[in-house]
C-alpha cells in the first residue's frame, strides 16, 4: 500500500512538473511576443523620428530657397525701378547740358572773333568791330537757359519697413509643429461581403476636425489612393478582394485650415466574406463588371433578378443602394428569399420578405400595416436578421423564426418571419417593372 501511495504521489508530482513546464513555455512565448511588440514600437518611434527630421529639413530648405528667390526677384524689381527713374530724370538734364555746351562753344567763338577785332589793324578794325557787334546782337548774349534747382530734381532713396522682419520672425517662429502622435487614428475594421467597414476616431481632445481623408492600398502596392473625403467617421470600402490584406490610413483637416494633419499609423484590414453578386443572363437586367450593380434595361422581359448564390447570412447587414430611379410600380421589390423561384415577376410571394419602391413591406406575399418611406435616388435599404428558434425540433426542420429589421430613410420596421425550415443563408433579389432603376448591393 505504501508503495502504491508513493507511486501515485510521484505521478502527481510529475504531472505538476509537466504542467509547470508547459506554463513556463507559454509564459516565455508570451514574453517573447511582447518583446517583439516592444521592438516594433521602438522601430516605429525611430523611423518616424528619422522621417520627421528629413521632412523638416527638406521643408525648411525649400522654404529658404523660395524666400531667397522671392527676395532676389523683389530686389531686381526695385533696382530696375531705380534705373528707370534715374534714366528718366537724367534725360532732360542731358538735353539742357547740350544746350549750355552749345552756348559755351558759341560764346568761345564770339570771344575769339571779338578779341581779334579789337587787336586788328586800324584799317580793318572798324569793319571787324561792326560785324562782331552785329553778330553779338544776333546771338542774344543776355539769354541764358534755365538750370533746375536741386529741390526740383529727383533725389532717390529706398524706403524699407523694418516691421517686415518682425512679421517674418513671428510667422517663422509659429511655423510648423511636431506632434508625438496624429490627431486621428483608425479604430475598427468590420468585415463586409466584398468590402470592409472602416471606423476611425480623433485622439486629440484639442483638435477640432472639419474633414477626414481615408486612403487604402493592397499590401503589395506602393501607393495609397483616396477612397473617402468627408465629415463622417466611418466608411464602407467596396471592391475589396476576399482574403487579401489591405493597408489603411486616415488624416484630418482642422476647422478653418487648408492643410491636412499627419497620417495615422497604417493598419491592415481584410475580409473573408465573398462579395455579393447578381446572377448573370437575365434579359431584363444589365450588370456591372463586378456584378454587384444591376440596371433595369429597356427589355420587355420581366422577372426577379436573384443573387448568384445564397451569400446573405443571418447576423450580417445586407444593403441595397439605389443609384438611379425609374418609374415606380407597386409590384417592384427589393428583398431576400429562401430559394430562387422562376416564373414570378416580384418577391411579393411566399418564402420571401421585401420592400416595394413605394415603401410597402411584404412578408410571404402579404402586405404589412407598417410602411417605410418610398425609395428615391440615393436611398439605402438595409436588411438585418437574427435567428430565433421555435420548439425543440427547430434544428430538425420544425418551425424556424427570424427576427427581421428593414431600414430605409432613417425609419425601420421590425417583425418575425416564420419559416418551416432552417435557413441560415438566404438569396437576395430585386424586380422592377420599368427601366432606369439601378441598384448596388453590398
Short mmCIF file of C-alpha atoms in Angstrom, two decimals:
data_model
loop_
_atom_site.label_atom_id
_atom_site.label_comp_id
_atom_site.label_asym_id
_atom_site.label_seq_id
_atom_site.Cartn_x
_atom_site.Cartn_y
_atom_site.Cartn_z
CA UNK A 1 0.00 0.00 0.00
CA UNK A 2 2.82 2.36 0.89
CA UNK A 3 4.50 1.60 -2.46
CA UNK A 4 1.32 2.38 -4.42
CA UNK A 5 0.89 5.63 -2.48
CA UNK A 6 4.45 6.69 -3.26
CA UNK A 7 3.94 5.81 -6.92
CA UNK A 8 0.74 7.85 -7.09
CA UNK A 9 2.47 10.78 -5.41
CA UNK A 10 5.33 10.52 -7.92
CA UNK A 11 2.88 10.56 -10.85
CA UNK A 12 1.15 13.59 -9.35
CA UNK A 13 4.44 15.41 -8.92
CA UNK A 14 5.42 14.50 -12.49
CA UNK A 15 2.09 15.82 -13.80
CA UNK A 16 2.51 19.04 -11.83
CA UNK A 17 6.05 19.41 -13.16
CA UNK A 18 4.87 18.91 -16.74
CA UNK A 19 2.13 21.49 -16.24
CA UNK A 20 4.65 23.92 -14.75
CA UNK A 21 6.99 23.34 -17.71
CA UNK A 22 4.14 23.99 -20.17
CA UNK A 23 3.14 27.10 -18.23
CA UNK A 24 6.75 28.31 -18.32
CA UNK A 25 6.92 27.70 -22.07
CA UNK A 26 3.69 29.59 -22.58
CA UNK A 27 4.96 32.40 -20.35
CA UNK A 28 8.24 32.58 -22.24
CA UNK A 29 6.41 32.56 -25.56
CA UNK A 30 4.17 35.42 -24.43
CA UNK A 31 7.15 37.41 -23.12
CA UNK A 32 8.99 36.94 -26.43
CA UNK A 33 5.87 38.08 -28.27
CA UNK A 34 5.78 41.18 -26.10
CA UNK A 35 9.46 41.78 -26.73
CA UNK A 36 8.63 41.70 -30.42
CA UNK A 37 5.89 44.25 -29.80
CA UNK A 38 8.36 46.47 -27.94
CA UNK A 39 10.80 46.19 -30.82
CA UNK A 40 8.10 47.22 -33.28
CA UNK A 41 7.19 50.19 -31.05
CA UNK A 42 10.84 51.24 -30.79
CA UNK A 43 11.24 50.87 -34.56
CA UNK A 44 8.13 52.98 -35.20
CA UNK A 45 9.45 55.76 -32.94
CA UNK A 46 12.89 55.78 -34.54
CA UNK A 47 11.69 55.50 -38.12
CA UNK A 48 9.04 58.19 -37.65
CA UNK A 49 11.61 60.45 -35.95
CA UNK A 50 14.04 59.98 -38.85
CA UNK A 51 11.29 60.64 -41.38
CA UNK A 52 10.14 63.73 -39.47
CA UNK A 53 13.70 65.11 -39.41
CA UNK A 54 14.00 64.57 -43.15
CA UNK A 55 10.64 66.23 -43.79
CA UNK A 56 11.53 69.24 -41.61
CA UNK A 57 14.94 69.71 -43.21
CA UNK A 58 13.56 69.38 -46.72
CA UNK A 59 10.69 71.76 -45.99
CA UNK A 60 12.87 74.46 -44.46
CA UNK A 61 15.49 74.11 -47.18
CA UNK A 62 12.73 74.53 -49.77
CA UNK A 63 11.41 77.46 -47.77
CA UNK A 64 14.82 79.12 -47.63
CA UNK A 65 15.30 78.62 -51.36
CA UNK A 66 11.87 80.04 -52.11
CA UNK A 67 12.38 83.01 -49.80
CA UNK A 68 15.79 83.77 -51.36
CA UNK A 69 14.25 83.58 -54.82
CA UNK A 70 11.41 85.89 -53.83
CA UNK A 71 13.79 88.36 -52.17
CA UNK A 72 16.10 88.31 -55.21
CA UNK A 73 13.12 88.92 -57.50
CA UNK A 74 11.94 91.81 -55.34
CA UNK A 75 15.44 93.31 -55.22
CA UNK A 76 15.74 93.08 -59.00
CA UNK A 77 12.37 94.76 -59.41
CA UNK A 78 13.36 97.64 -57.13
CA UNK A 79 16.76 98.06 -58.84
CA UNK A 80 15.02 98.19 -62.21
CA UNK A 81 12.69 100.84 -60.81
CA UNK A 82 15.76 102.86 -59.66
CA UNK A 83 17.30 102.52 -63.14
CA UNK A 84 14.09 103.70 -64.80
CA UNK A 85 13.74 106.76 -62.54
CA UNK A 86 17.42 107.61 -62.98
CA UNK A 87 17.27 107.42 -66.75
CA UNK A 88 14.02 109.37 -66.96
CA UNK A 89 15.37 112.09 -64.66
CA UNK A 90 18.79 112.43 -66.34
CA UNK A 91 17.31 112.78 -69.85
CA UNK A 92 16.18 116.47 -69.54
CA UNK A 93 19.44 117.35 -67.78
CA UNK A 94 21.39 115.88 -70.71
CA UNK A 95 19.34 117.99 -73.12
CA UNK A 96 19.97 121.11 -71.01
CA UNK A 97 23.68 120.27 -70.90
CA UNK A 98 23.84 120.00 -74.68
CA UNK A 99 22.18 123.41 -75.00
CA UNK A 100 24.58 125.01 -72.50
CA UNK A 101 27.63 123.41 -74.11
CA UNK A 102 26.45 124.69 -77.49
CA UNK A 103 26.13 128.20 -75.94
CA UNK A 104 29.61 127.93 -74.44
CA UNK A 105 31.02 126.96 -77.82
CA UNK A 106 29.23 129.85 -79.47
CA UNK A 107 30.50 132.26 -76.81
CA UNK A 108 34.07 130.98 -77.29
CA UNK A 109 33.85 131.62 -80.99
CA UNK A 110 32.40 135.07 -80.38
CA UNK A 111 35.16 135.89 -77.88
CA UNK A 112 37.86 134.91 -80.29
CA UNK A 113 36.27 136.97 -83.04
CA UNK A 114 35.82 139.99 -80.71
CA UNK A 115 39.38 139.85 -79.42
CA UNK A 116 40.65 139.56 -82.97
CA UNK A 117 38.61 142.58 -83.99
CA UNK A 118 39.94 144.66 -81.10
CA UNK A 119 43.56 143.73 -81.81
CA UNK A 120 43.24 144.08 -85.60
CA UNK A 121 44.75 146.67 -88.00
CA UNK A 122 43.30 150.16 -87.87
CA UNK A 123 42.22 149.93 -91.49
CA UNK A 124 40.16 146.78 -90.98
CA UNK A 125 39.24 147.35 -87.36
CA UNK A 126 36.05 149.28 -87.98
CA UNK A 127 34.66 146.66 -90.32
CA UNK A 128 35.53 143.78 -87.93
CA UNK A 129 34.09 145.61 -84.99
CA UNK A 130 30.89 146.32 -86.90
CA UNK A 131 30.49 142.65 -87.92
CA UNK A 132 31.30 141.48 -84.37
CA UNK A 133 28.73 143.84 -82.87
CA UNK A 134 26.02 142.67 -85.26
CA UNK A 135 26.84 139.02 -84.53
CA UNK A 136 26.81 139.61 -80.76
CA UNK A 137 23.41 141.27 -81.01
CA UNK A 138 22.09 138.36 -83.06
CA UNK A 139 23.30 135.76 -80.53
CA UNK A 140 21.45 137.46 -77.65
CA UNK A 141 24.13 137.32 -75.02
CA UNK A 142 21.60 138.10 -72.32
CA UNK A 143 19.55 134.88 -72.98
CA UNK A 144 20.53 132.07 -70.59
CA UNK A 145 18.97 128.54 -70.35
CA UNK A 146 17.29 127.72 -67.07
CA UNK A 147 19.00 125.10 -64.90
CA UNK A 148 16.67 123.32 -62.42
CA UNK A 149 17.45 123.75 -58.77
CA UNK A 150 18.34 120.70 -56.69
CA UNK A 151 14.96 120.71 -54.96
CA UNK A 152 13.28 120.36 -58.37
CA UNK A 153 15.15 117.26 -59.48
CA UNK A 154 14.70 113.73 -58.07
CA UNK A 155 16.77 112.62 -55.10
CA UNK A 156 16.31 108.84 -54.98
CA UNK A 157 16.08 106.86 -51.76
CA UNK A 158 14.90 103.45 -50.58
CA UNK A 159 12.08 103.11 -48.08
CA UNK A 160 12.37 99.83 -46.20
CA UNK A 161 9.94 98.94 -43.42
CA UNK A 162 11.71 97.10 -40.62
CA UNK A 163 8.39 95.66 -39.41
CA UNK A 164 8.66 93.06 -42.18
CA UNK A 165 11.42 91.37 -40.23
CA UNK A 166 9.26 91.37 -37.12
CA UNK A 167 6.32 89.88 -39.02
CA UNK A 168 8.52 87.26 -40.66
CA UNK A 169 10.16 86.43 -37.35
CA UNK A 170 6.81 85.94 -35.63
CA UNK A 171 5.44 83.83 -38.51
CA UNK A 172 8.59 81.73 -38.76
CA UNK A 173 8.61 81.04 -35.03
CA UNK A 174 4.99 79.84 -35.29
CA UNK A 175 5.55 77.88 -38.49
CA UNK A 176 5.35 74.11 -38.15
CA UNK A 177 4.69 71.83 -35.22
CA UNK A 178 5.93 68.42 -34.13
CA UNK A 179 3.26 66.01 -32.90
CA UNK A 180 4.08 62.86 -30.97
CA UNK A 181 1.03 61.16 -32.47
CA UNK A 182 -1.54 62.02 -35.18
CA UNK A 183 -4.84 63.63 -34.06
CA UNK A 184 -6.89 60.76 -35.56
CA UNK A 185 -6.39 57.01 -35.53
CA UNK A 186 -8.06 54.01 -37.11
CA UNK A 187 -10.37 52.35 -34.60
CA UNK A 188 -12.09 49.29 -36.10
CA UNK A 189 -12.42 47.12 -39.19
CA UNK A 190 -15.67 45.23 -39.79
CA UNK A 191 -15.82 42.56 -42.47
CA UNK A 192 -18.42 43.03 -45.18
CA UNK A 193 -19.11 40.91 -48.26
CA UNK A 194 -16.55 42.21 -50.75
CA UNK A 195 -15.81 45.19 -48.53
CA UNK A 196 -14.57 46.49 -45.19
CA UNK A 197 -16.31 48.95 -42.89
CA UNK A 198 -13.55 51.23 -41.57
CA UNK A 199 -14.10 53.33 -38.44
CA UNK A 200 -11.79 55.99 -37.02
CA UNK A 201 -11.79 58.49 -34.16
CA UNK A 202 -9.90 61.58 -33.04
CA UNK A 203 -7.50 61.07 -30.15
CA UNK A 204 -6.51 64.71 -29.62
CA UNK A 205 -9.11 66.47 -27.48
CA UNK A 206 -7.86 69.90 -28.57
CA UNK A 207 -8.17 69.10 -32.27
CA UNK A 208 -11.40 70.22 -33.97
CA UNK A 209 -11.78 68.27 -37.25
CA UNK A 210 -13.59 69.63 -40.26
CA UNK A 211 -12.99 66.79 -42.73
CA UNK A 212 -11.40 63.36 -42.75
CA UNK A 213 -9.44 61.69 -45.54
CA UNK A 214 -9.21 57.89 -45.80
CA UNK A 215 -6.70 56.11 -48.05
CA UNK A 216 -6.04 52.45 -48.76
CA UNK A 217 -3.87 50.16 -50.84
CA UNK A 218 -3.17 46.49 -51.26
CA UNK A 219 -0.28 45.48 -49.04
CA UNK A 220 1.68 44.62 -52.19
CA UNK A 221 1.07 48.06 -53.77
CA UNK A 222 3.44 51.01 -53.42
CA UNK A 223 0.99 53.93 -53.44
CA UNK A 224 -2.07 54.77 -51.35
CA UNK A 225 -5.17 56.16 -53.03
CA UNK A 226 -8.03 58.25 -51.69
CA UNK A 227 -11.24 56.35 -51.04
CA UNK A 228 -13.17 58.86 -48.89
CA UNK A 229 -13.10 62.56 -48.01
CA UNK A 230 -15.85 63.92 -45.76
CA UNK A 231 -17.05 64.61 -42.25
CA UNK A 232 -18.17 61.06 -41.29
CA UNK A 233 -16.08 58.83 -39.02
CA UNK A 234 -16.78 55.57 -40.86
CA UNK A 235 -16.90 54.38 -44.45
CA UNK A 236 -17.52 51.09 -46.27
CA UNK A 237 -14.71 50.44 -48.72
CA UNK A 238 -16.06 48.27 -51.52
CA UNK A 239 -14.39 46.27 -54.30
CA UNK A 240 -12.20 44.50 -51.74
CA UNK A 241 -10.86 41.10 -52.77
CA UNK A 242 -11.53 38.49 -50.07
CA UNK A 243 -8.60 37.06 -48.09
CA UNK A 244 -6.25 39.83 -49.25
CA UNK A 245 -4.50 42.22 -46.85
CA UNK A 246 -5.14 45.94 -47.37
CA UNK A 247 -3.43 48.83 -45.59
CA UNK A 248 -5.50 51.80 -44.42
CA UNK A 249 -4.59 55.22 -43.05
CA UNK A 250 -6.58 58.34 -42.17
CA UNK A 251 -5.85 62.01 -41.57
CA UNK A 252 -7.95 65.08 -40.80
CA UNK A 253 -8.18 68.76 -41.64
CA UNK A 254 -8.70 71.15 -38.76
CA UNK A 255 -11.58 73.60 -38.69
CA UNK A 256 -10.74 76.57 -40.92
CA UNK A 257 -7.42 75.06 -42.06
CA UNK A 258 -6.27 74.12 -45.54
CA UNK A 259 -3.52 71.63 -44.74
CA UNK A 260 -4.09 68.02 -43.69
CA UNK A 261 -2.84 66.57 -40.42
CA UNK A 262 -0.17 63.84 -40.28
CA UNK A 263 -1.36 60.38 -41.29
CA UNK A 264 -2.41 57.84 -38.71
CA UNK A 265 -0.36 54.70 -38.16
CA UNK A 266 -1.22 52.40 -41.12
CA UNK A 267 -3.17 49.30 -40.14
CA UNK A 268 -4.06 46.13 -42.02
CA UNK A 269 -7.65 45.06 -42.67
CA UNK A 270 -9.12 42.19 -44.65
CA UNK A 271 -12.41 40.46 -45.31
CA UNK A 272 -13.03 36.75 -45.62
CA UNK A 273 -16.56 37.27 -46.95
CA UNK A 274 -17.07 36.84 -50.69
CA UNK A 275 -18.78 39.78 -52.41
CA UNK A 276 -22.48 39.70 -53.21
CA UNK A 277 -23.16 39.17 -56.91
CA UNK A 278 -26.26 39.23 -59.08
CA UNK A 279 -26.99 36.28 -61.38
CA UNK A 280 -25.91 36.86 -64.97
CA UNK A 281 -28.02 36.10 -68.02
CA UNK A 282 -31.42 37.59 -67.11
CA UNK A 283 -32.53 39.52 -70.19
CA UNK A 284 -34.16 42.43 -68.39
CA UNK A 285 -31.04 43.48 -66.42
CA UNK A 286 -27.55 44.72 -67.27
CA UNK A 287 -24.78 44.09 -64.72
CA UNK A 288 -21.53 45.88 -63.85
CA UNK A 289 -18.16 44.17 -64.34
CA UNK A 290 -18.11 43.11 -60.67
CA UNK A 291 -21.77 42.04 -60.92
CA UNK A 292 -22.72 43.96 -57.77
CA UNK A 293 -24.70 46.65 -59.67
CA UNK A 294 -27.85 45.79 -61.61
CA UNK A 295 -29.57 48.13 -64.09
CA UNK A 296 -33.12 47.51 -65.30
CA UNK A 297 -32.79 47.94 -69.05
CA UNK A 298 -35.35 48.62 -71.79
CA UNK A 299 -36.07 44.94 -72.40
CA UNK A 300 -39.74 43.97 -72.17
CA UNK A 301 -38.71 40.80 -70.35
CA UNK A 302 -39.63 40.88 -66.68
CA UNK A 303 -38.92 38.69 -63.68
CA UNK A 304 -36.94 38.58 -60.47
CA UNK A 305 -33.17 39.05 -60.57
CA UNK A 306 -31.65 36.81 -57.89
CA UNK A 307 -28.24 36.65 -56.30
CA UNK A 308 -25.71 34.25 -57.76
CA UNK A 309 -25.70 32.22 -54.53
CA UNK A 310 -27.24 32.36 -51.02
CA UNK A 311 -24.47 34.67 -49.76
CA UNK A 312 -26.52 36.59 -47.19
CA UNK A 313 -26.02 35.09 -43.72
CA UNK A 314 -28.10 35.87 -40.69
CA UNK A 315 -26.30 38.24 -38.36
CA UNK A 316 -24.95 40.33 -41.24
CA UNK A 317 -26.34 43.53 -42.75
CA UNK A 318 -27.48 43.37 -46.38
CA UNK A 319 -27.51 46.79 -48.06
CA UNK A 320 -29.18 47.94 -51.27
CA UNK A 321 -28.29 51.43 -52.50
CA UNK A 322 -30.48 53.00 -55.18
CA UNK A 323 -28.14 54.68 -57.67
CA UNK A 324 -30.81 55.84 -60.16
CA UNK A 325 -34.60 55.54 -60.27
CA UNK A 326 -37.15 54.79 -62.94
CA UNK A 327 -40.94 54.86 -62.94
CA UNK A 328 -42.20 53.11 -59.76
CA UNK A 329 -44.68 50.26 -59.75
CA UNK A 330 -46.45 48.60 -56.82
CA UNK A 331 -45.05 45.19 -57.91
CA UNK A 332 -41.41 46.39 -57.62
CA UNK A 333 -39.42 44.62 -54.90
CA UNK A 334 -36.11 44.51 -53.06
CA UNK A 335 -35.56 41.74 -50.54
CA UNK A 336 -34.43 38.26 -49.53
CA UNK A 337 -35.85 34.80 -50.07
CA UNK A 338 -35.26 31.20 -49.11
CA UNK A 339 -34.79 29.96 -52.65
CA UNK A 340 -34.83 31.05 -56.26
CA UNK A 341 -38.24 30.55 -57.86
CA UNK A 342 -38.54 31.35 -61.52
CA UNK A 343 -41.86 32.35 -63.03
CA UNK A 344 -42.55 35.18 -60.57
CA UNK A 345 -42.39 38.86 -61.51
CA UNK A 346 -41.85 40.01 -57.90
CA UNK A 347 -40.58 38.93 -54.48
CA UNK A 348 -44.05 39.61 -53.13
CA UNK A 349 -44.53 35.85 -52.72
CA UNK A 350 -44.21 33.00 -50.24
CA UNK A 351 -40.84 32.39 -48.53
CA UNK A 352 -39.67 35.94 -49.17
CA UNK A 353 -39.63 39.33 -47.44
CA UNK A 354 -39.25 42.54 -49.42
CA UNK A 355 -39.96 46.22 -49.70
CA UNK A 356 -41.60 47.82 -52.73
CA UNK A 357 -40.39 51.08 -54.26
CA UNK A 358 -43.42 52.82 -52.70
CA UNK A 359 -42.26 51.72 -49.22
CA UNK A 360 -44.77 48.90 -48.67
CA UNK A 361 -43.35 45.86 -46.80
CA UNK A 362 -44.36 42.31 -47.74
CA UNK A 363 -43.87 39.10 -45.73
CA UNK A 364 -44.60 35.83 -47.52
CA UNK A 365 -46.60 37.82 -50.10
CA UNK A 366 -48.77 39.64 -47.54
CA UNK A 367 -48.51 43.41 -47.12
CA UNK A 368 -47.78 44.65 -43.61
CA UNK A 369 -49.63 47.50 -41.95
CA UNK A 370 -46.38 49.32 -41.22
CA UNK A 371 -44.82 51.04 -44.20
CA UNK A 372 -41.47 52.69 -44.93
CA UNK A 373 -40.84 55.85 -46.99
CA UNK A 374 -40.72 55.46 -50.76
CA UNK A 375 -37.23 54.85 -52.11
CA UNK A 376 -35.56 57.63 -54.08
CA UNK A 377 -32.23 58.16 -55.81
CA UNK A 378 -29.51 57.73 -53.19
CA UNK A 379 -31.77 55.80 -50.80
CA UNK A 380 -30.22 52.97 -48.80
CA UNK A 381 -32.32 49.96 -47.80
CA UNK A 382 -30.83 47.54 -45.26
CA UNK A 383 -31.93 44.08 -44.08
CA UNK A 384 -30.77 42.69 -40.71
CA UNK A 385 -31.80 39.24 -39.48
CA UNK A 386 -31.14 37.15 -36.40
CA UNK A 387 -32.26 33.61 -35.70
CA UNK A 388 -34.97 32.90 -33.13
CA UNK A 389 -35.67 29.13 -32.94
CA UNK A 390 -39.10 27.85 -32.01
CA UNK A 391 -39.54 24.49 -30.30
CA UNK A 392 -37.03 21.74 -29.54
CA UNK A 393 -37.25 20.35 -33.06
CA UNK A 394 -36.26 23.50 -34.90
CA UNK A 395 -32.85 22.13 -35.91
CA UNK A 396 -34.53 19.07 -37.38
CA UNK A 397 -36.79 21.07 -39.66
CA UNK A 398 -39.55 22.37 -37.44
CA UNK A 399 -40.77 25.94 -37.15
CA UNK A 400 -37.96 28.45 -37.61
CA UNK A 401 -38.24 32.16 -36.83
CA UNK A 402 -36.08 35.03 -38.00
CA UNK A 403 -36.19 38.49 -36.41
CA UNK A 404 -36.11 40.86 -39.41
CA UNK A 405 -35.30 44.59 -39.38
CA UNK A 406 -35.75 46.58 -42.59
CA UNK A 407 -34.45 50.16 -42.55
CA UNK A 408 -34.85 52.93 -45.11
CA UNK A 409 -34.54 56.73 -44.92
CA UNK A 410 -34.00 56.77 -41.13
CA UNK A 411 -37.05 54.62 -40.43
CA UNK A 412 -37.34 50.90 -39.76
CA UNK A 413 -39.83 48.08 -39.32
CA UNK A 414 -39.18 45.01 -37.16
CA UNK A 415 -41.08 41.74 -37.41
CA UNK A 416 -40.70 37.96 -37.03
CA UNK A 417 -40.55 35.85 -40.19
CA UNK A 418 -41.66 32.28 -39.54
CA UNK A 419 -40.40 29.55 -41.87
CA UNK A 420 -40.90 25.80 -41.96
CA UNK A 421 -37.23 25.05 -42.43
CA UNK A 422 -33.89 26.12 -41.00
CA UNK A 423 -32.35 28.89 -43.11
CA UNK A 424 -29.04 30.40 -42.07
CA UNK A 425 -28.12 31.73 -45.53
CA UNK A 426 -30.52 33.35 -47.96
CA UNK A 427 -30.73 34.61 -51.53
CA UNK A 428 -31.43 38.28 -52.26
CA UNK A 429 -33.25 39.67 -55.26
CA UNK A 430 -34.93 42.60 -56.95
CA UNK A 431 -37.60 43.25 -59.54
CA UNK A 432 -38.62 46.41 -61.39
CA UNK A 433 -41.40 46.79 -63.93
CA UNK A 434 -39.92 49.82 -65.70
CA UNK A 435 -36.39 50.66 -66.89
CA UNK A 436 -33.98 53.12 -65.29
CA UNK A 437 -33.63 51.54 -61.83
CA UNK A 438 -30.02 50.89 -60.83
CA UNK A 439 -29.19 49.05 -57.57
CA UNK A 440 -25.86 48.43 -55.83
CA UNK A 441 -25.75 45.56 -53.34
CA UNK A 442 -23.17 45.06 -50.60
#
